[in-house]
Coordinates of C-alpha atoms and ligand atoms in Angstrom, one line a residue:
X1489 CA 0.0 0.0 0.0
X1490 CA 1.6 3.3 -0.7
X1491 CA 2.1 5.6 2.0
X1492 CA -0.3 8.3 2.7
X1493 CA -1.1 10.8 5.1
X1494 CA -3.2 12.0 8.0
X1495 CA -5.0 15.4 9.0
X1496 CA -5.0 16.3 12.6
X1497 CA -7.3 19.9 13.4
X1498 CA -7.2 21.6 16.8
X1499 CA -10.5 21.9 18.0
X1500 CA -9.6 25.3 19.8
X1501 CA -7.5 27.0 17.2
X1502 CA -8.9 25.0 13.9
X1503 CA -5.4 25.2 12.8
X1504 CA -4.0 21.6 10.9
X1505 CA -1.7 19.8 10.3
X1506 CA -1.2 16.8 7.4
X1507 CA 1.1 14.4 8.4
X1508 CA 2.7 11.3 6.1
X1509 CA 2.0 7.8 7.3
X1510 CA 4.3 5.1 7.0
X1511 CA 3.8 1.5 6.3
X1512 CA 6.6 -1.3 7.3
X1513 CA 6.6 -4.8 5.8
X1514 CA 4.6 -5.9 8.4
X1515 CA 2.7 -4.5 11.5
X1516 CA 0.8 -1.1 12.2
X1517 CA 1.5 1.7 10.4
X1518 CA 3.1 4.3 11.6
X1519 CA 2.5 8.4 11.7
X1520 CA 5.5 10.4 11.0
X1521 CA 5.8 13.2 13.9
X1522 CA 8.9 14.0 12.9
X1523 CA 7.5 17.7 12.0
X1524 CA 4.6 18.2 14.2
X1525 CA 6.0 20.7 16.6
X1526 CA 7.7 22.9 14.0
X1527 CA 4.4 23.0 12.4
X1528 CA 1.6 22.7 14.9
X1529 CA 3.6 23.8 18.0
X1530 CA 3.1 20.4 20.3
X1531 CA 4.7 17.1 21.3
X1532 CA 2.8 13.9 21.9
X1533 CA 2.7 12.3 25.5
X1534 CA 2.6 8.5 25.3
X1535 CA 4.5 7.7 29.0
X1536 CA 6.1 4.4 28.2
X1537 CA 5.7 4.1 25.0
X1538 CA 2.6 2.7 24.5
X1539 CA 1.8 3.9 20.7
X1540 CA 5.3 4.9 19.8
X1541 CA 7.5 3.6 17.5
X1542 CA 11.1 4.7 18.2
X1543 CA 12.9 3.0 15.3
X1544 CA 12.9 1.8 12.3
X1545 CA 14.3 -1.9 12.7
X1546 CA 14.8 -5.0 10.3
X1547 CA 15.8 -7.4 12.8
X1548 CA 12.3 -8.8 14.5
X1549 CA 8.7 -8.7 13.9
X1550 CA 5.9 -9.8 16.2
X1551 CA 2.7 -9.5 16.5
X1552 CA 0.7 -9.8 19.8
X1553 CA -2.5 -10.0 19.0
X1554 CA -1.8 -13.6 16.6
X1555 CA 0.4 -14.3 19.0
X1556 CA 3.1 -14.6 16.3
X1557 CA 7.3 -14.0 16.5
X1558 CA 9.7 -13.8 14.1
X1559 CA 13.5 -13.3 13.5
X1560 CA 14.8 -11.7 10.5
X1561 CA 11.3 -13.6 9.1
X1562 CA 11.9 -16.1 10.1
X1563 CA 9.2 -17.9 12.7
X1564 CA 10.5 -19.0 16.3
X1565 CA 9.1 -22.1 16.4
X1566 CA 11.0 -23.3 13.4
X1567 CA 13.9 -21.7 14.6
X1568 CA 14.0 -23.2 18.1
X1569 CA 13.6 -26.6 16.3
X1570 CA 15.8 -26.5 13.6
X1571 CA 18.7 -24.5 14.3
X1572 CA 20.6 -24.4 17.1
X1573 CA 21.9 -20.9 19.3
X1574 CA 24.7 -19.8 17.3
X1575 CA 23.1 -20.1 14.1
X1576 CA 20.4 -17.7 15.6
X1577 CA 22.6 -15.1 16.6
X1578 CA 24.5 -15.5 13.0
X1579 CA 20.9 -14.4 11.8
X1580 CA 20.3 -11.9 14.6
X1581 CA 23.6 -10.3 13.3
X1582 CA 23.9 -11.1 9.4
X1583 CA 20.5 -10.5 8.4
X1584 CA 20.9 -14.4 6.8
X1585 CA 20.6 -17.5 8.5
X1586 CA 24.7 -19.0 7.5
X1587 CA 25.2 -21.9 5.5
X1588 CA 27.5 -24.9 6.5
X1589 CA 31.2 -22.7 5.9
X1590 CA 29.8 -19.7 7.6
X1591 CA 28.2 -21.6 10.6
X1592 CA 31.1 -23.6 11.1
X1593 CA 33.8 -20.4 10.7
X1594 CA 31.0 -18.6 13.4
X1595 CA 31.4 -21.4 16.2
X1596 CA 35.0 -21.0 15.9
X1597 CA 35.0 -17.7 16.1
X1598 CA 32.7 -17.4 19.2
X1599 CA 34.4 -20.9 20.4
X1600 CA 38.0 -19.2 20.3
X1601 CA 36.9 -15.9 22.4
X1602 CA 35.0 -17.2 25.1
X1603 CA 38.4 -16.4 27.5
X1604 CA 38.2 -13.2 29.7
X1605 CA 41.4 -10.3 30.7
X1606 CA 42.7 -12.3 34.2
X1607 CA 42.7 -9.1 35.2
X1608 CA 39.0 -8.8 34.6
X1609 CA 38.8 -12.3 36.1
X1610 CA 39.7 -10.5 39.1
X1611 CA 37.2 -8.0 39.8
X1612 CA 35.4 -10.9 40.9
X1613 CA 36.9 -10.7 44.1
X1614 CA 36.3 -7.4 44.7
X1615 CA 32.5 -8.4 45.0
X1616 CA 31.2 -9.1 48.1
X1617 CA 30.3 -13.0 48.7
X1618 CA 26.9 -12.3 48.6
X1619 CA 26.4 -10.0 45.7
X1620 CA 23.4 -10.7 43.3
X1621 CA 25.2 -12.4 40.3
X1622 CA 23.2 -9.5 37.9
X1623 CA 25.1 -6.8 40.1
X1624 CA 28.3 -8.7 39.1
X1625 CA 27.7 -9.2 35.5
X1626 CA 26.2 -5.1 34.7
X1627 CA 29.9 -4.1 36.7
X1628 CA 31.9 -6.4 35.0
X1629 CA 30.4 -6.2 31.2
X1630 CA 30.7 -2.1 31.6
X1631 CA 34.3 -2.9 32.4
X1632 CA 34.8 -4.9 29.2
X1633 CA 35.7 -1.6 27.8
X1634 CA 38.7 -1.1 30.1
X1635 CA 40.1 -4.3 28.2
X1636 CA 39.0 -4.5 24.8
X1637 CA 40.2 -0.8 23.5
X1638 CA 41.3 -2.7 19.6
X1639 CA 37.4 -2.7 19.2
X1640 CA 36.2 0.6 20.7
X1641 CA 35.3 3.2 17.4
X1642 CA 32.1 2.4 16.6
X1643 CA 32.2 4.0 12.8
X1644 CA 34.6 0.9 11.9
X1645 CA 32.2 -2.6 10.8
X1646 CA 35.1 -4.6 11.5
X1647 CA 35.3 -3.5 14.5
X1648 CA 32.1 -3.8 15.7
X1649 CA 31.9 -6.8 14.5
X1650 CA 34.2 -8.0 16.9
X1651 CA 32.8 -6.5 19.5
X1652 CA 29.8 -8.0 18.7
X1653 CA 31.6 -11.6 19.1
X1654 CA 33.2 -10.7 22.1
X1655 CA 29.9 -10.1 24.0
X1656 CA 28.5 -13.2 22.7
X1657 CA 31.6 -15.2 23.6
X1658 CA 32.2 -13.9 27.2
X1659 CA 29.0 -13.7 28.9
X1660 CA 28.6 -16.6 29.5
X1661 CA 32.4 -16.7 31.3
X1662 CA 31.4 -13.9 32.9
X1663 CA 28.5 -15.5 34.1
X1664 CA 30.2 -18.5 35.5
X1665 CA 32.6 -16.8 37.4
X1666 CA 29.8 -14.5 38.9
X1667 CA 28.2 -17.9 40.0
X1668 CA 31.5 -19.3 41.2
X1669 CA 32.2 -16.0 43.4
X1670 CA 29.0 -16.8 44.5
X1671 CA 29.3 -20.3 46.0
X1672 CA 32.6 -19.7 46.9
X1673 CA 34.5 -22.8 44.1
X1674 CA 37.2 -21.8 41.6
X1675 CA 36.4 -20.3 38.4
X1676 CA 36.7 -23.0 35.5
X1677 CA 38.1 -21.8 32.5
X1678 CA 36.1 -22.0 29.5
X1679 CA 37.1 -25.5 27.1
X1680 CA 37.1 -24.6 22.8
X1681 CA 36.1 -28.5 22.3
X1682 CA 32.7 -27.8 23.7
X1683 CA 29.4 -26.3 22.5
X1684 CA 28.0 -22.5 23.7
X1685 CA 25.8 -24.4 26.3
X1686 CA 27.8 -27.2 26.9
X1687 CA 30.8 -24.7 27.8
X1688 CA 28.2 -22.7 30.3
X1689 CA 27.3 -25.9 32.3
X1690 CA 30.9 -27.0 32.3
X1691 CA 32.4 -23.3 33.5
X1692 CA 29.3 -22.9 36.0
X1693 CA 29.4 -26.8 37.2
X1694 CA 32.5 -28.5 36.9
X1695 CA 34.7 -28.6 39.7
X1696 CA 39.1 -28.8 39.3
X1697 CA 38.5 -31.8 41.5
X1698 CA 36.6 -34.0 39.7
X1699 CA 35.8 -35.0 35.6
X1700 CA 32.3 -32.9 34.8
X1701 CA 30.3 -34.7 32.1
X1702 CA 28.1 -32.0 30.2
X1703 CA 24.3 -33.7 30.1
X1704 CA 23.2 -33.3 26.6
X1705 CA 19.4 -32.9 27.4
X1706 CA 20.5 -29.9 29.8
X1707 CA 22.2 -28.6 26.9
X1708 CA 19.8 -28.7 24.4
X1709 CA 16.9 -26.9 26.9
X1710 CA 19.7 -24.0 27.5
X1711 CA 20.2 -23.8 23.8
X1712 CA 16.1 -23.5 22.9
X1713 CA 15.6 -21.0 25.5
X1714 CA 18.5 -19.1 24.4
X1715 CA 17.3 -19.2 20.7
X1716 CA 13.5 -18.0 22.6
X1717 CA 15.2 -15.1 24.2
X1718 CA 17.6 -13.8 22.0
X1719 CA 15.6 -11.0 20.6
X1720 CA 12.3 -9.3 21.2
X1721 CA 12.6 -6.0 19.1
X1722 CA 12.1 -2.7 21.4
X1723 CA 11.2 -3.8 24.6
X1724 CA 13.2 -1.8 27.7
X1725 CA 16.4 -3.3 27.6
X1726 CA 17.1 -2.8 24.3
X1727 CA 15.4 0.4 23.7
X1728 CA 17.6 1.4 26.7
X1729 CA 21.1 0.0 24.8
X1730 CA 19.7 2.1 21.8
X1731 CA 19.5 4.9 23.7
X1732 CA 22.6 4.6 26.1
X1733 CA 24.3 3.8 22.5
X1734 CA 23.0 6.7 20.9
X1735 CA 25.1 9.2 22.4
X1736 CA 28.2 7.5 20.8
X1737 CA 28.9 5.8 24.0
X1738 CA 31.0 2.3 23.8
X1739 CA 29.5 -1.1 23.0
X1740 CA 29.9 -2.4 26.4
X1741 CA 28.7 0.3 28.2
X1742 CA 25.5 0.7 26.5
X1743 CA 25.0 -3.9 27.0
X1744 CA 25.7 -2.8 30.5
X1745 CA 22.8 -0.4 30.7
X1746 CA 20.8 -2.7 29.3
X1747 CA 21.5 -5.8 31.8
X1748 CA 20.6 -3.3 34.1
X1749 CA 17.6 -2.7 32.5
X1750 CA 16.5 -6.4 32.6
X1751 CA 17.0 -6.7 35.9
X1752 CA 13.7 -5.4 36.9
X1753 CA 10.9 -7.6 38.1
X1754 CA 8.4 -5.8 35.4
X1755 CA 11.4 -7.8 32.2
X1756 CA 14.1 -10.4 32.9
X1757 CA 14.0 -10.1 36.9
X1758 CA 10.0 -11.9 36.1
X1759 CA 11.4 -15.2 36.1
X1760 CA 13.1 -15.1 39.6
X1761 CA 10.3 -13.5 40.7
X1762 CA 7.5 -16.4 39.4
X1763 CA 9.3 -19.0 41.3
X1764 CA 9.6 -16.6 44.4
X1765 CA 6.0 -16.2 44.0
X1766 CA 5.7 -20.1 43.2
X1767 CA 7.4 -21.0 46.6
X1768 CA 5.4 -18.1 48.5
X1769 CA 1.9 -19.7 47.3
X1770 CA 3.3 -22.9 48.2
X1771 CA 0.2 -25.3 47.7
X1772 CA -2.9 -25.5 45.1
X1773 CA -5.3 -24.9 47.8
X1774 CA -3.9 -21.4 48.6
X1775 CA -3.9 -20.6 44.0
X1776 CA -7.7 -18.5 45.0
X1777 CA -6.0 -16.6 47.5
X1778 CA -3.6 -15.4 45.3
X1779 CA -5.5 -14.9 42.6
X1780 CA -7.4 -12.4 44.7
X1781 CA -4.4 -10.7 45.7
X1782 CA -3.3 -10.0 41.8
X1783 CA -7.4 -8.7 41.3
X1784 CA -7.1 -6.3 44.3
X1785 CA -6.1 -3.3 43.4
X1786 CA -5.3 -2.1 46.9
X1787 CA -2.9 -4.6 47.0
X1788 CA 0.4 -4.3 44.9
X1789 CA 0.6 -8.2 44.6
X1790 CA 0.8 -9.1 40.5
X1791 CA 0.8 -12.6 39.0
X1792 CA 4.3 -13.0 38.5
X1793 CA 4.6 -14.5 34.4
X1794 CA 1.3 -12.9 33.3
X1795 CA 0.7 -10.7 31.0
X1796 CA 2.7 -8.5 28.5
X1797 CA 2.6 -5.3 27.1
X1798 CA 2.6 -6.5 23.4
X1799 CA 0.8 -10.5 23.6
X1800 CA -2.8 -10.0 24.1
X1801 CA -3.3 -13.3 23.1
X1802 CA -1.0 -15.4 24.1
X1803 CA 3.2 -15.5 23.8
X1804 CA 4.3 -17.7 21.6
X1805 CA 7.4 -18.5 23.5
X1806 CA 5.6 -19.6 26.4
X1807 CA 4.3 -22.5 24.6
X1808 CA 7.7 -24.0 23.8
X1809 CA 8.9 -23.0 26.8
X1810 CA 6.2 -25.2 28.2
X1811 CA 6.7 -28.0 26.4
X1812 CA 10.5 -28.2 27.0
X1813 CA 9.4 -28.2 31.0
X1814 CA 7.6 -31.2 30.4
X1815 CA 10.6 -33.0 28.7
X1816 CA 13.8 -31.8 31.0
X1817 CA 11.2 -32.3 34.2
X1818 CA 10.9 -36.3 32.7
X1819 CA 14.6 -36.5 33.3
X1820 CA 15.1 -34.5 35.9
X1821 CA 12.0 -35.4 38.4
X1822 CA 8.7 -33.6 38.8
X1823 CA 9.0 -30.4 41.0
X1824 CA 6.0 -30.0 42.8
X1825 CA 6.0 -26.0 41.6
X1826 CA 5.4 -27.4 37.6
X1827 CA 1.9 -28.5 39.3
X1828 CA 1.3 -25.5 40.9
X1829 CA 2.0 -23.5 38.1
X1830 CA -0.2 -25.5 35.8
X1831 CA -3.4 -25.5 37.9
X1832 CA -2.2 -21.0 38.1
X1833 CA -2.5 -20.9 34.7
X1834 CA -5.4 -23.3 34.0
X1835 CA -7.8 -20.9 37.0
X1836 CA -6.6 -17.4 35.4
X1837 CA -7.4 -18.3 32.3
X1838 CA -10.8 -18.5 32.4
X1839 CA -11.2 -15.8 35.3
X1840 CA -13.0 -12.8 34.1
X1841 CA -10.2 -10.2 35.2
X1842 CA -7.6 -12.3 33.4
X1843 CA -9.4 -12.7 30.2
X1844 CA -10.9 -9.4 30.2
X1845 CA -6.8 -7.5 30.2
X1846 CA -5.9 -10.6 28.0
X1847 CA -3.3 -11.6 30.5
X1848 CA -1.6 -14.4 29.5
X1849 CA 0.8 -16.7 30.6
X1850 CA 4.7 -14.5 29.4
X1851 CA 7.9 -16.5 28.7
X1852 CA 9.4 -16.2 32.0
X1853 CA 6.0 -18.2 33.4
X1854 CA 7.7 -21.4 33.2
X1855 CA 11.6 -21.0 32.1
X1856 CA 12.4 -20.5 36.0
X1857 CA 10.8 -24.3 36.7
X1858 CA 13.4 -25.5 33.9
X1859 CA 16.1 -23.8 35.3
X1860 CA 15.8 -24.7 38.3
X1861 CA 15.3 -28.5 37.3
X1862 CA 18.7 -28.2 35.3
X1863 CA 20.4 -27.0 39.1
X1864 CA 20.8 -23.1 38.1
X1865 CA 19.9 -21.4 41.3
X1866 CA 17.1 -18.7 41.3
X1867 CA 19.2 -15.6 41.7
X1868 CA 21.3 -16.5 37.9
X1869 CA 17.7 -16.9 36.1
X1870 CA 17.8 -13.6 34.7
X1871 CA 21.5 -14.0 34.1
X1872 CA 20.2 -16.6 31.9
X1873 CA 17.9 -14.2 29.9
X1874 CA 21.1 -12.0 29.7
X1875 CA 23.9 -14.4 28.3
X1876 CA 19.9 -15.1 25.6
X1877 CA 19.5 -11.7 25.0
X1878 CA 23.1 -10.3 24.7
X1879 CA 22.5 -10.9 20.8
X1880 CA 19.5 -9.1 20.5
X1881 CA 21.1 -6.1 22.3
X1882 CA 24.2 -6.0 20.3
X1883 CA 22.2 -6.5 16.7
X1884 CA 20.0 -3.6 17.9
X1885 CA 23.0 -1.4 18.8
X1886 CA 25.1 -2.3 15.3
X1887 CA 21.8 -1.5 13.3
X1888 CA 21.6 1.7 15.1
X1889 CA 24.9 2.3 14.6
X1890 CA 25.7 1.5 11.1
X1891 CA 22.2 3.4 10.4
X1892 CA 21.7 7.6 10.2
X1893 CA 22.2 8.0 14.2
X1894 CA 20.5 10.8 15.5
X1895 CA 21.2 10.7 20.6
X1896 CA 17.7 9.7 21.7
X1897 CA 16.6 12.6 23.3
X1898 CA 12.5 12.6 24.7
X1899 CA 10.3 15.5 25.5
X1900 CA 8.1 16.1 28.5
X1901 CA 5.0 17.5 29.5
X1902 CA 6.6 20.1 32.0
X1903 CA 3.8 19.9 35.0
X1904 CA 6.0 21.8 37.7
X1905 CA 5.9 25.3 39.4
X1906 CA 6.2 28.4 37.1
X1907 CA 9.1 30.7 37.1
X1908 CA 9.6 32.4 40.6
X1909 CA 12.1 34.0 42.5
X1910 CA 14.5 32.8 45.0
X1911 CA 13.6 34.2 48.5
X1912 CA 16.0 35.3 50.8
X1913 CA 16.4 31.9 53.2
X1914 CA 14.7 33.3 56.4
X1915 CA 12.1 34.0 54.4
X1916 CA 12.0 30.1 53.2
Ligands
LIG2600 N1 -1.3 -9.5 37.5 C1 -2.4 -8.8 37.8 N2 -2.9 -7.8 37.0 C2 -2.2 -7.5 36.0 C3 -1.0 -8.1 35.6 C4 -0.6 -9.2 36.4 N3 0.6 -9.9 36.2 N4 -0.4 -7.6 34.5 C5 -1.3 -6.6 34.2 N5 -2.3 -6.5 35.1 C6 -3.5 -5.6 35.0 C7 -3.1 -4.2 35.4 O1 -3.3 -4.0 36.8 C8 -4.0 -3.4 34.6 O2 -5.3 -3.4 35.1 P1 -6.3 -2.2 35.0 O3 -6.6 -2.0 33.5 O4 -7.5 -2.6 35.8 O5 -5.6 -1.0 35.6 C9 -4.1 -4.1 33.2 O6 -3.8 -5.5 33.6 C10 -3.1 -3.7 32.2 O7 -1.8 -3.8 32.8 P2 -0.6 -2.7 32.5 O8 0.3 -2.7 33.7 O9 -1.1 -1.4 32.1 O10 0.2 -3.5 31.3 P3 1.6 -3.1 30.8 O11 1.6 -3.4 29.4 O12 2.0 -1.8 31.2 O13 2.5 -4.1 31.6 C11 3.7 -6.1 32.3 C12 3.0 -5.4 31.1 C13 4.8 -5.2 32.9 C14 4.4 -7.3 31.7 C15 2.6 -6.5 33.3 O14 1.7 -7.4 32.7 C16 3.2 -7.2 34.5 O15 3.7 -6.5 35.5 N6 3.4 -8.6 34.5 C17 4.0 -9.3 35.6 C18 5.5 -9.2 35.5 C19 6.0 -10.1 34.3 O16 5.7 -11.2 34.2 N7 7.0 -9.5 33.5 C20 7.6 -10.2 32.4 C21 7.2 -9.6 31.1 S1 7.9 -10.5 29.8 C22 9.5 -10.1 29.7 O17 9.9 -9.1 30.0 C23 10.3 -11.1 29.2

């Protein structure tokens, strides 16, 4: 359809405005505000972004109300089954899913650079013993940039490139050692013979004392969920590395704003907080209780995993997410919270709040149950989503970057006291 245009009037002045439209490949359309100031003398409010695209992106499309997700085009379901992690992020970053040479060349390259600085290695025991391992990992991937000063101008595509590998190679060290500060073992170093996830569980769970065997079904669910989170166009933690990167800033430190971004309990901190919630319910009988809670709005209490600002129907992830519970829970014993979150699900489904906000069960609903059945303890869950997401971040920054950059810089509706002067402080 070709682009047209639309006529806004003040009711007050009568004056008007035309203003083009824009259509993407897919998706809403969008209205170009670009010029509506200039020319009609306001802004648009929309407080977090509720009807406001901030880019243009090629990288992912979804759509929440078919409940549909796709990377580069391609859909998520066929992409969790058929490919594998790596081969995702290839995608995430190429714009092409690589063939055989490419794929193989890409391991190697990621393979090859999962090491960290020692020195880095050794901020680790600056941290306190009981630091949250997401406090560890925003420090320590903002410090990448003290190391890594060969890949640091952002105008050269080589070199971003290579930043882009970096992040993808050492998270998941970086992670590893933030869990091994944690419980107190020494940091494993990383081993080129094994795969992305296979490394992670070695680094995180092998011990210098004894041979570590990497379980391939534990492997294979860390490898799906990582293919399910790698990329979720503009939600906050990558709107906020686009914007931390828009000034120009490094690579490293705009991933670092963005883990801290994630950390919230409203994005990637949702998973630690379902299980907390899981544990704090405790027993079917108490699900009513609970429910109430979330329906009361005098009580701050939300259903941890439901809901999402863009799937009104339901998230597509969620549903492979859910299956792979069943299948690592069949090797790795039931746990009694997979119940417990099944029967949650099953009542708020067909409660008439739930249904009526289209709240529906979000990704994070169940990945915590499989996390923990694989031994990863509650506080590295939305480590997890990071080491996932760290793609997604990085594609979004290099598009920006490689694009027409302009810094992010929002307006506000200025509600605040009018000028006035300073009185004299007895006066105060
Ligand atoms: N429990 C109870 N009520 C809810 C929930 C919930 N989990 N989520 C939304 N609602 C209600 C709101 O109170 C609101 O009700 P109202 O219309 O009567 O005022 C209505 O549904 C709309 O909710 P909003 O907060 O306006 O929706 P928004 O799009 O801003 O928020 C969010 C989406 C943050 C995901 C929200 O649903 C939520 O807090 N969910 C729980 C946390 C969670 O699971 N986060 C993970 C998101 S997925 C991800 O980041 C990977």
């Amino acid at each position: 359809m070709a682009d047209s245009s639309v006529t806004i009037t003040h009711d007050g002045t009568g004056k008007s405005v035309q203003l083009p439209t824009r259509e993407g490949t897919a998706g809403t359309p969008v209205i170009d505000i670009g010029s509506l100031n200039k020319s009609f003398g306001h802004f648009t409010l929309d407080p977090g972004f509720v009807a406001t695209a901030s880019c243009e992106s090629k990288i992912t499309y979804l759509d929440g109300s078919a409940g549909l997700l796709q990377y580069r085009g391609y859909p998520i379901e066929q992409l969790a089954e058929q490919c594998d992690y790596l081969e995702v992020c290839y995608l995430l970053l190429n714009g092409e899913l690589p063939n055989g040479d490419q794929k193989s060349e890409f391991d190697h390259i990621i393979r090859t650079h999962t090491m960290i600085h020692e020195s880095l290695r050794g901020f680790f025991d600056g941290f306190h013993y009981d630091a949250h391992p997401m406090a560890m990992m925003t420090g320590v991937i903002g410090s990448l940039s003290a190391f890594y000063h060969d890949s640091l101008d952002i105008n050269d595509p080589g070199q971003r490139m290579i930043t882009a590998q970096r992040i993808i190679a050492k998270l998941p060290t970086i992670a590893a050692a933030a869990y091994k500060h944690s419980v107190g073992q020494p940091f494993m170093y990383p081993r080129n013979d094994l795969s992305y996830t296979g490394n992670l569980l070695h680094m995180m769970y092998a011990v210098p004392a004894a041979d570590y065997e990497v379980d391939p079904i534990a492997e294979k669910a860390l490898d799906v969920l990582f293919t399910l989170h790698a990329d979720h166009e503009q939600n906050a933690s990558t709107s906020t590395v686009r914007l931390a990167g828009s000034s120009g800033t490094n690579p490293f430190g705009a991933i670092a704003a963005g883990t801290a971004c994630l950390w919230g309990p409203a994005h990637g901190g949702a998973n630690e907080a379902v299980l907390r919630m899981l544990d704090e319910i405790g027993d079917v009988s108490r699900i009513d209780k609970y429910i109430a809670k979330a329906k009361d709005k005098n009580d701050s209490f939300r259903l941890m995993g439901f809901g999402h600002r863009v799937y009104k129907n339901f998230d597509p992830r969620a549903r492979i997410i859910k299956k792979i519970a069943h299948e690592v829970l069949a090797t790795y014993g039931n746990d009694p919270r997979m119940e417990l979150a099944m029967k949650l699900e099953e009542i708020a489904l067909v409660d008439e709040y739930f249904v009526e906000r289209s709240l529906y069960p979000n990704v994070d609903f169940y990945s915590g149950i499989i996390y923990r059945a694989l031994g990863i303890p509650l506080e590295m869950l939305t480590v997890m989503f990071a080491i996932g997401r760290s793609v997604g971040w990085i594609s979004h920054w290099q598009e920006m970057v490689s694009g027409k950059m302009r810094i992010g810089r929002p307006r506000q509706l200025y509600t605040g006291e009018v000028q006035r002067d300073v009185p004299a402080i007895k006066k105060r």
